[in-house]
CSV table of C-alpha atoms in Angstrom, one decimal:
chain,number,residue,atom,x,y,z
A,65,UNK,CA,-3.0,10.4,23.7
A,66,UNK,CA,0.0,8.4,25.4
A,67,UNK,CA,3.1,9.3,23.8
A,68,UNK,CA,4.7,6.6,21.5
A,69,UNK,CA,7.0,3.8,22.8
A,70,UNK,CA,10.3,2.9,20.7
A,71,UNK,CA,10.0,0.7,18.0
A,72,UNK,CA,10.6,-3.1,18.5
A,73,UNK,CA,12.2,-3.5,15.1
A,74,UNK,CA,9.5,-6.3,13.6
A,75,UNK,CA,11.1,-8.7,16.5
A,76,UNK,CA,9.3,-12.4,15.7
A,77,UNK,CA,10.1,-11.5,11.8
A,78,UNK,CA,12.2,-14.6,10.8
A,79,UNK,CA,12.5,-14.1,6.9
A,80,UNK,CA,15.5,-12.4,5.0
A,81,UNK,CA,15.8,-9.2,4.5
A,82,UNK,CA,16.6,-7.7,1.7
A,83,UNK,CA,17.8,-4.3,0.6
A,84,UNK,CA,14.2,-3.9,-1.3
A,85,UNK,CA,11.7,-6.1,0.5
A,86,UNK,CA,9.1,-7.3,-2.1
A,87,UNK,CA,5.2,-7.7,-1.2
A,88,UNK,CA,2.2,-8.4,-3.3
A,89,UNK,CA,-1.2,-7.2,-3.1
A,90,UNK,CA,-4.5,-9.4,-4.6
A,91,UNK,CA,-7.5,-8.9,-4.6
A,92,UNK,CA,-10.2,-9.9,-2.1
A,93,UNK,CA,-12.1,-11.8,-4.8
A,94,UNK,CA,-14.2,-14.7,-4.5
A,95,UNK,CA,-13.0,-17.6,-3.4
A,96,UNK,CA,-11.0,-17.0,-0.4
A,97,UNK,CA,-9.4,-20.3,-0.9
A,98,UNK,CA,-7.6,-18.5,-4.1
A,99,UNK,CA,-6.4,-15.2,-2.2
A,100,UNK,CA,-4.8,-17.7,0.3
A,101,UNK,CA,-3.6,-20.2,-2.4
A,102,UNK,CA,-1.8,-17.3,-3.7
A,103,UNK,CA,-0.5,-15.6,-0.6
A,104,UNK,CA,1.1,-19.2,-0.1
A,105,UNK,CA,3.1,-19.1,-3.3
A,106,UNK,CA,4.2,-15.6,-2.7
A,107,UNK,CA,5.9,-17.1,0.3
A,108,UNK,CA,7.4,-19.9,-1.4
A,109,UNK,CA,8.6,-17.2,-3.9
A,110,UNK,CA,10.6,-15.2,-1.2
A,111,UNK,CA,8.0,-11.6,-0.8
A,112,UNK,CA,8.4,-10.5,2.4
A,113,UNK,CA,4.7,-9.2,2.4
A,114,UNK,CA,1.5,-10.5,1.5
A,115,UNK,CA,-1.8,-7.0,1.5
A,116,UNK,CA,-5.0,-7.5,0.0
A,117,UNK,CA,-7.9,-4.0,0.0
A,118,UNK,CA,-10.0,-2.9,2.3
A,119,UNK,CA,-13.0,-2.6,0.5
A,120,UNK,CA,-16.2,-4.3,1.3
A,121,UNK,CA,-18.6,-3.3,-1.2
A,122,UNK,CA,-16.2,-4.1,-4.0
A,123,UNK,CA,-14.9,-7.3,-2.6
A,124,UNK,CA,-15.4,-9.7,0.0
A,125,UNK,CA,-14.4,-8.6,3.6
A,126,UNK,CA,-10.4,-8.5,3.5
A,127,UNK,CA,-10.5,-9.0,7.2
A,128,UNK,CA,-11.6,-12.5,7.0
A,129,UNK,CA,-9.4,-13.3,4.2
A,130,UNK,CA,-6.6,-12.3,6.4
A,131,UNK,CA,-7.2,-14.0,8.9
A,132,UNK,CA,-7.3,-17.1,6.8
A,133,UNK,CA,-4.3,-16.5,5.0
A,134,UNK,CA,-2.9,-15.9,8.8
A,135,UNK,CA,-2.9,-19.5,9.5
A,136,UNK,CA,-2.1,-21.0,6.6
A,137,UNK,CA,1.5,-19.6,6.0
A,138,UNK,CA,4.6,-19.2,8.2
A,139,UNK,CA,6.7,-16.5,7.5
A,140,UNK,CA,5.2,-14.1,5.6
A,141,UNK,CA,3.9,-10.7,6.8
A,142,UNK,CA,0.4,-10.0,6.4
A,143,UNK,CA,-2.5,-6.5,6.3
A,144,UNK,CA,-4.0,-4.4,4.1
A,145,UNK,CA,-3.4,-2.3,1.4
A,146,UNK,CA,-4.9,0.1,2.6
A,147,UNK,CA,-7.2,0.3,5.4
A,148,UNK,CA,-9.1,3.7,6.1
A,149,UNK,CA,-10.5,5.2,9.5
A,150,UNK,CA,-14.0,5.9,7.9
A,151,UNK,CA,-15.4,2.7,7.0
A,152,UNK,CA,-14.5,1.1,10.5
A,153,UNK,CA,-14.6,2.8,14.0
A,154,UNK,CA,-10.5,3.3,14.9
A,155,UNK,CA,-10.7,1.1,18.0
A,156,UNK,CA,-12.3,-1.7,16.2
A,157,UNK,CA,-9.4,-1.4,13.3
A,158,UNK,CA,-6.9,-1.2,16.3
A,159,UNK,CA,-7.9,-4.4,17.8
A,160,UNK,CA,-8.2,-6.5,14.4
A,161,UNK,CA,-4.4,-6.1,13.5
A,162,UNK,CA,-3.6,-6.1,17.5
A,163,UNK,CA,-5.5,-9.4,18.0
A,164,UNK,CA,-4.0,-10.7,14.6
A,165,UNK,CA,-0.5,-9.9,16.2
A,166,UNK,CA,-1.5,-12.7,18.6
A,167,UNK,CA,-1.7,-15.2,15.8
A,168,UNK,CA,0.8,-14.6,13.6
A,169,UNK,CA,3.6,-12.4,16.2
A,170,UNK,CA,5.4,-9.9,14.2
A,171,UNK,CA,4.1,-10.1,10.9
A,172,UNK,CA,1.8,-7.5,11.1
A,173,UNK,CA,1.7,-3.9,9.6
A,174,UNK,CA,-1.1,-1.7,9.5
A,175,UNK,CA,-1.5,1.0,6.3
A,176,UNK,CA,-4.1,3.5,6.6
A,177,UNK,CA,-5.2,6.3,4.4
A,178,UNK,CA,-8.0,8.6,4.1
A,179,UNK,CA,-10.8,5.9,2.2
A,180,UNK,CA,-11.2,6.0,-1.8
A,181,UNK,CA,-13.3,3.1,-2.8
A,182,UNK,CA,-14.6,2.0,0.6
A,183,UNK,CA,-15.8,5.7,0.9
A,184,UNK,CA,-17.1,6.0,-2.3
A,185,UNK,CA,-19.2,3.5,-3.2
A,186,UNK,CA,-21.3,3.6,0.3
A,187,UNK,CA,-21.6,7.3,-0.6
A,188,UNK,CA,-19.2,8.7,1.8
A,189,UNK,CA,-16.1,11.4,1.0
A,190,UNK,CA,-12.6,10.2,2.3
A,191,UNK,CA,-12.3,11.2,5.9
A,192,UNK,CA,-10.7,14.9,7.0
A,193,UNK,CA,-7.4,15.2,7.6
A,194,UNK,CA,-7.6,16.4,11.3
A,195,UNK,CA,-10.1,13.0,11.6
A,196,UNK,CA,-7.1,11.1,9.6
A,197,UNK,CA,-4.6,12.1,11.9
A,198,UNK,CA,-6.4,11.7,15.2
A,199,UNK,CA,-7.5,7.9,14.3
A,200,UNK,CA,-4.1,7.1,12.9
A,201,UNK,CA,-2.3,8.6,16.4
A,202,UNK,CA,-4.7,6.0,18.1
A,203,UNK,CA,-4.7,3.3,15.7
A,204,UNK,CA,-1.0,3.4,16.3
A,205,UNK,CA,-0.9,3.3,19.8
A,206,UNK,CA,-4.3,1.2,20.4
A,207,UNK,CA,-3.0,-1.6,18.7
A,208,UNK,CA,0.5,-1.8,20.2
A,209,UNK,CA,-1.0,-1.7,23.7
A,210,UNK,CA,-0.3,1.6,24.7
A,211,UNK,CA,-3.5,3.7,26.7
A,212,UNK,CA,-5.2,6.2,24.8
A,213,UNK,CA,-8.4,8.7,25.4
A,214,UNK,CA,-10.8,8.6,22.6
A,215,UNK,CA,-14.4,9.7,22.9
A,216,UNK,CA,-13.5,11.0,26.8
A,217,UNK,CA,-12.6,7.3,27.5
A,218,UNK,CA,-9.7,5.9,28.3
A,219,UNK,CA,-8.9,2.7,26.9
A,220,UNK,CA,-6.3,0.2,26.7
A,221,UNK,CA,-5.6,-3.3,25.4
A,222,UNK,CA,-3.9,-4.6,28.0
A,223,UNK,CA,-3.3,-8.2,26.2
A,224,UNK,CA,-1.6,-6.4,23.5
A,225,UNK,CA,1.6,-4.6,25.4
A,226,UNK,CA,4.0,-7.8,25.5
A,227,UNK,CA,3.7,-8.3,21.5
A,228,UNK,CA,5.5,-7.5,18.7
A,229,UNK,CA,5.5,-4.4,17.4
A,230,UNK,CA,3.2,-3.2,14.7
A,231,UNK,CA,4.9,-0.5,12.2
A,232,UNK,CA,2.2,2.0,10.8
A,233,UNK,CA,2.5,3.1,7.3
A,234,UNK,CA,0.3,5.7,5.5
A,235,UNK,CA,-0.5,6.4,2.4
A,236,UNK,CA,-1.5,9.5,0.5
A,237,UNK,CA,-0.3,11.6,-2.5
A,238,UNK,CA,-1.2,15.8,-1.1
A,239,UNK,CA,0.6,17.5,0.9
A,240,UNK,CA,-1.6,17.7,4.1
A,241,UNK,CA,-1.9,13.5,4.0
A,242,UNK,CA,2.2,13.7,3.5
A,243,UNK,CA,2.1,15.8,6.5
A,244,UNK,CA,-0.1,12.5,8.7
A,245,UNK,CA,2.5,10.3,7.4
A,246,UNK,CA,5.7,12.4,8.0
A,247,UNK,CA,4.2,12.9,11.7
A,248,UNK,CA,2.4,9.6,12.5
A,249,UNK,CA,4.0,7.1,10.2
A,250,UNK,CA,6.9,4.6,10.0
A,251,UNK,CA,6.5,4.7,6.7
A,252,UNK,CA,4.7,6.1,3.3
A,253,UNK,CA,2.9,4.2,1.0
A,254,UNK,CA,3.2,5.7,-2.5
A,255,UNK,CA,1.4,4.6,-5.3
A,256,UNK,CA,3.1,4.5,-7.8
A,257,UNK,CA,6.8,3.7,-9.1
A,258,UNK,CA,8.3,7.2,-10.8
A,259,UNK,CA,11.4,8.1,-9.1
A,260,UNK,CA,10.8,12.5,-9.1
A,261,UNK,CA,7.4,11.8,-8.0
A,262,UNK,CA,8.5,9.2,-5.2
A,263,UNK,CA,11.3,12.2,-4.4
A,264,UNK,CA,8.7,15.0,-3.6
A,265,UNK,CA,6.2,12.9,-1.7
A,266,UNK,CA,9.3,12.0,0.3
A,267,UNK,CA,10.3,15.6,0.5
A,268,UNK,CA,6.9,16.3,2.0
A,269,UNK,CA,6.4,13.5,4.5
A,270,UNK,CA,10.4,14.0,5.5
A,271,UNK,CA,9.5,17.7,6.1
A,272,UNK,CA,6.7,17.4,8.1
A,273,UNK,CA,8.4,14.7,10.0
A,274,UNK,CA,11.3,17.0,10.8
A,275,UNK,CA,8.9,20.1,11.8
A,276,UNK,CA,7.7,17.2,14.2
A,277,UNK,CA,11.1,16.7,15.9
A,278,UNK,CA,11.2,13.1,13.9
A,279,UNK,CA,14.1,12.0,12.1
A,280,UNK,CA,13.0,12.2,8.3
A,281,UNK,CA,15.3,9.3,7.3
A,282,UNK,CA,13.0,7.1,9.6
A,283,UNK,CA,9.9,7.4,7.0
A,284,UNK,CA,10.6,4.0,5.0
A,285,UNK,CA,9.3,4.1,1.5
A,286,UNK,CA,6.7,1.8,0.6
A,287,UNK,CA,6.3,2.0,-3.5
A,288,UNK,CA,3.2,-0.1,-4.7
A,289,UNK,CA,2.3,-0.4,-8.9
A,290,UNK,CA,1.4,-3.2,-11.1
A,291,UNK,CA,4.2,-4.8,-13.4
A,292,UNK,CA,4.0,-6.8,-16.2
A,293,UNK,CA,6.7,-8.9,-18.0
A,294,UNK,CA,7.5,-9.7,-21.8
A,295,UNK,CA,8.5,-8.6,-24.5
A,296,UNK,CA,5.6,-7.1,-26.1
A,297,UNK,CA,5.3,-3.6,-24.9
A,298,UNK,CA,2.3,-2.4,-26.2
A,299,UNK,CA,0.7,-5.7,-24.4
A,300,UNK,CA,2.7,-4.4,-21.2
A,301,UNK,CA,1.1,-1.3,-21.3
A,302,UNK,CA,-2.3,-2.4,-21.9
A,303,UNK,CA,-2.5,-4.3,-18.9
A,304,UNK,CA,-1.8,-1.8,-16.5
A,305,UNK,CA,-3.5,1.7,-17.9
A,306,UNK,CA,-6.1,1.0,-15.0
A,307,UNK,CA,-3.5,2.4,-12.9
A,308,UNK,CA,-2.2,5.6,-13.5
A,309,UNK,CA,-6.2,5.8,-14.0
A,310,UNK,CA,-6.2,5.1,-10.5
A,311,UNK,CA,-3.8,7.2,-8.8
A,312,UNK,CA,-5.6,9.8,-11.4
A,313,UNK,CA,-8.6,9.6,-9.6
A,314,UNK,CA,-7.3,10.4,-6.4
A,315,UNK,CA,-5.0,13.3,-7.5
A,316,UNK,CA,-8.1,14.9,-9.5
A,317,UNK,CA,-9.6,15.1,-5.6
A,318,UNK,CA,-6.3,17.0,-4.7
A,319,UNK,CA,-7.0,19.6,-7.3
A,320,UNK,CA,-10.2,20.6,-6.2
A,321,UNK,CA,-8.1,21.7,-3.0
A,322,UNK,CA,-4.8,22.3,-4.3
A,323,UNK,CA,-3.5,25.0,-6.9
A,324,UNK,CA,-1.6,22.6,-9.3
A,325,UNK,CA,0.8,24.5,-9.2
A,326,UNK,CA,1.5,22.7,-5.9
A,327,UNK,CA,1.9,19.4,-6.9
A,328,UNK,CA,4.7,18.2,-9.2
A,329,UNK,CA,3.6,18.6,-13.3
A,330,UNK,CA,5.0,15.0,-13.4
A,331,UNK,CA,1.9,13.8,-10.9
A,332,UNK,CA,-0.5,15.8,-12.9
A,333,UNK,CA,0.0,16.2,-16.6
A,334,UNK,CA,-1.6,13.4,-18.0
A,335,UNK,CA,-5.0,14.6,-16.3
A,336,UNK,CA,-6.2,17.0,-18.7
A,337,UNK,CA,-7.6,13.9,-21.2
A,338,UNK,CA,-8.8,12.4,-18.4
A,339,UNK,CA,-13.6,11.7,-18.4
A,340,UNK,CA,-14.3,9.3,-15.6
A,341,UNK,CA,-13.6,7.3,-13.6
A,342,UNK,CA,-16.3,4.4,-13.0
A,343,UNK,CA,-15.5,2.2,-9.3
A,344,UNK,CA,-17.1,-1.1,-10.7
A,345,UNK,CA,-14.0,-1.8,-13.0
A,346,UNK,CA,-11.7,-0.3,-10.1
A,347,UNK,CA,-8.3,-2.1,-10.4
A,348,UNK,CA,-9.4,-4.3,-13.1
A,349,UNK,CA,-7.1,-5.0,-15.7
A,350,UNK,CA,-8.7,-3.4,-18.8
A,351,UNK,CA,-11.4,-0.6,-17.5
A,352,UNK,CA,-12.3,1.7,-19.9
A,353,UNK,CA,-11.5,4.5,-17.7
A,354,UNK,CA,-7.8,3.8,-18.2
A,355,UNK,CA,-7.8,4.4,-21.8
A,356,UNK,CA,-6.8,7.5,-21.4
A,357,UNK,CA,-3.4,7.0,-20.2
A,358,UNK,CA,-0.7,7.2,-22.7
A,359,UNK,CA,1.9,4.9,-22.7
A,360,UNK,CA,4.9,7.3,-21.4
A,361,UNK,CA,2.4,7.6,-18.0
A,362,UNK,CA,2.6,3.6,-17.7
A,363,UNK,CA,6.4,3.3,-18.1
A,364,UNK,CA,6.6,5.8,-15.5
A,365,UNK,CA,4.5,4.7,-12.7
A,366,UNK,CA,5.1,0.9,-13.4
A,367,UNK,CA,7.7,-1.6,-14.2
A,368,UNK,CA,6.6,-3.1,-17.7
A,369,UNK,CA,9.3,-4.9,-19.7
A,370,UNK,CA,11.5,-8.0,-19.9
A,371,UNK,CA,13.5,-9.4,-16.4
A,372,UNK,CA,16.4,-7.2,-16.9
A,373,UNK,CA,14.2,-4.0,-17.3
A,374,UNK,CA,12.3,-4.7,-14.1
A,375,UNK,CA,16.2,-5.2,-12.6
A,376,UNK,CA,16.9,-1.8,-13.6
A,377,UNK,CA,13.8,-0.2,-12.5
A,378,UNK,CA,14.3,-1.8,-9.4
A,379,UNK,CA,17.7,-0.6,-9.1
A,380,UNK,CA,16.8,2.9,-9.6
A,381,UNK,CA,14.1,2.6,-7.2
A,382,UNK,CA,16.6,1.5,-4.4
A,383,UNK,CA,18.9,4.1,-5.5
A,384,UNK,CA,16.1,6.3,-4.2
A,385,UNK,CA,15.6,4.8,-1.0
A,386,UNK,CA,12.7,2.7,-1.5
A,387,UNK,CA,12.6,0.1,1.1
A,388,UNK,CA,9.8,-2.2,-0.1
A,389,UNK,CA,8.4,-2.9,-3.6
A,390,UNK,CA,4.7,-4.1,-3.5
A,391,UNK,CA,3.3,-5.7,-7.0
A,392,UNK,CA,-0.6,-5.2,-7.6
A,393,UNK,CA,-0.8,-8.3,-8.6
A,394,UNK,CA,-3.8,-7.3,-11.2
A,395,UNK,CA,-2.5,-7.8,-14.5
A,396,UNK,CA,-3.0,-11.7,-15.2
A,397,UNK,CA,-0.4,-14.3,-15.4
A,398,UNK,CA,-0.4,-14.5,-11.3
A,399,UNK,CA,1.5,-17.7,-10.7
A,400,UNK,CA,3.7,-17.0,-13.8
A,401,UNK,CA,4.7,-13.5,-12.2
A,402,UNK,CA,5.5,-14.4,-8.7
A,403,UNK,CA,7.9,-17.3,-9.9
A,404,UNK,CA,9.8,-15.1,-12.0
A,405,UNK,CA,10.5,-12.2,-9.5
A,406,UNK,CA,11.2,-15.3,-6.5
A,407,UNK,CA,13.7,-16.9,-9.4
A,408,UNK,CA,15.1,-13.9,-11.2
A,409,UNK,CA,14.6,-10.7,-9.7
A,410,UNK,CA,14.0,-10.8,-5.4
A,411,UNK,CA,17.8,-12.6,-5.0
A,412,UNK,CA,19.6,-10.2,-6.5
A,413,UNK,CA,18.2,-7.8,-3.7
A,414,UNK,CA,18.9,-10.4,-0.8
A,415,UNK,CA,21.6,-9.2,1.8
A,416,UNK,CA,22.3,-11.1,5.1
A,417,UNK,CA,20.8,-10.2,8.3
């Protein structure tokens, strides 16, 4: 596989930047013309980034809605969060989010992990790591027209070597997937918004990313988790137990590899009341396989509260290096919750170019 070229630093990017960017990911429901309708007010409201999921059993097909969100903003960066290697051959992936890059120049970003519900509900594991890795290598270069070998072939998009271009960020909460992202990534996609927890899944991505001859402080941060505002706490809470339920799931798959001892007690404590976990209600705001979550577990992973609470959060978040804030935009009140953070909450993280 070629060797990777330097980054381009997002050239074609016109919007602000900010010392946290802000994104939102929604849902690929039915009708497209709402997923776009809200992708539009999000750039009204000053995100930065605009991801829905990659999963086509579940929801419609994101690539479409994409596509149609694509061309019908103008500054806004768009993808998925996140794609997976499994569910689509790596050279057809590669070519989507390089032929996208042709539409909408610079606003691209592709984030890959290993496949949860894509996976799941066509009765498929997540892919291997060693498979993860290789298709993430050539995703990355594929797309950003650089030759690579893949099945014995060589291949290149030749159309794609003049554009902008595209960062690769990679999710994953075990240490082997930390390892993909610390080697292959330009940044990590955590999910989740605890500060330790961000801390060691940075610790492990920066490692492997130094064993790599990479410069660990080059792995940007990408933390993703629902908020909700208000007052009423217990409301707050209530609203987003689906997600720690979520990110449960996938770390109860890392302990039937890993010794917990190897993962931080912060990341796994909450597990032991945890039953099921059921793929219909997945990311739905009320599943009854969140109701397990207590309420300390939602404070910690999201931001719950009134305005100034999600300031401080934030705050702390940035202390930590975080370098983008994505809202799962799941937990009702959509319009109401992208107007407050564009009024109240993404200025006070603006900075000039």
């Amino acid at each position: 596989m070629a060797g990777r070229a330097p980054a381009q630093a997002l050239a074609g990017r016109s919007f602000r930047r900010c010392s946290i960017e802000f994104g939102v990911t929604i849902l690929p429901d039915p009708p497209c013309s709402r997923f776009v309708e809200l992708v539009r007010l999000a750039e009204e409201c000053g995100f930065d980034w605009a991801y829905t999921y990659d999963s086509h059993i579940l929801w419609q097909e994101g690539c479409v809605l994409v596509t149609a969100a694509a061309v019908q903003t103008e500054r806004i960066g768009l993808g998925f969060c996140v794609t997976n290697p499994g569910t689509r051959d790596p050279t057809v992936t590669a070519s989507f989010h390089a032929t996208l890059n042709t539409i909408i120049p610079g606003r691209v970003v592709i984030m890959i992990g290993r496949g949860d519900s894509a996976r799941r509900t066509i009765g498929l594991h997540p892919v291997k790591i060693a498979e993860f890795e290789a298709a993430t290598a050539l995703i990355r270069d594929m797309s950003n027209g650089r030759p690579v070998t893949w099945n014995e072939r060589d291949i290149v998009l030749k159309w794609a070597r003049d554009l902008p271009e595209i960062p690769v960020w990679v999710a994953g909460y075990g240490p082997k997937a930390l390892g993909v992202a610390g080697r292959q990534g330009d940044g990590v996609v955590i999910q989740l918004a605890d500060p330790d927890i961000i801390d060691w899944i940075m610790g492990q991505a920066g490692a492997a990313a130094q064993a790599g001859g990479r410069a660990p402080d080059a792995l940007a941060p990408i933390v993703c988790a629902p908020v909700a505002l208000g007052e009423d706490m217990a409301a707050a809470r209530d609203a987003v137990r689906w997600f720690p339920a979520m990110v449960g799931n996938h770390v109860a798959d890392l302990l039937t590899r890993y010794d917990q001892s190897m993962l931080p007690e912060s990341l796994t404590s909450y597990l032991h009341r945890r039953e099921f976990y059921d793929y219909e209600d997945h990311s739905r705001q009320g599943a009854k396989h969140g109701e397990f979550v207590d309420d300390e577990t939602c404070d910690r992973f999201c931001i719950l509260g009134p305005l100034e609470d999600h300031i401080q959060k934030l705050r702390t978040l940035e202390a930590h290096g975080v370098k983008q804030f994505n809202i799962y935009l799941m937990t009702g009140g959509q319009e109401e919750t992208l107007r407050a953070y564009g009024e109240h909450i993404i200025p006070l993280f603006k900075r000039e170019a």
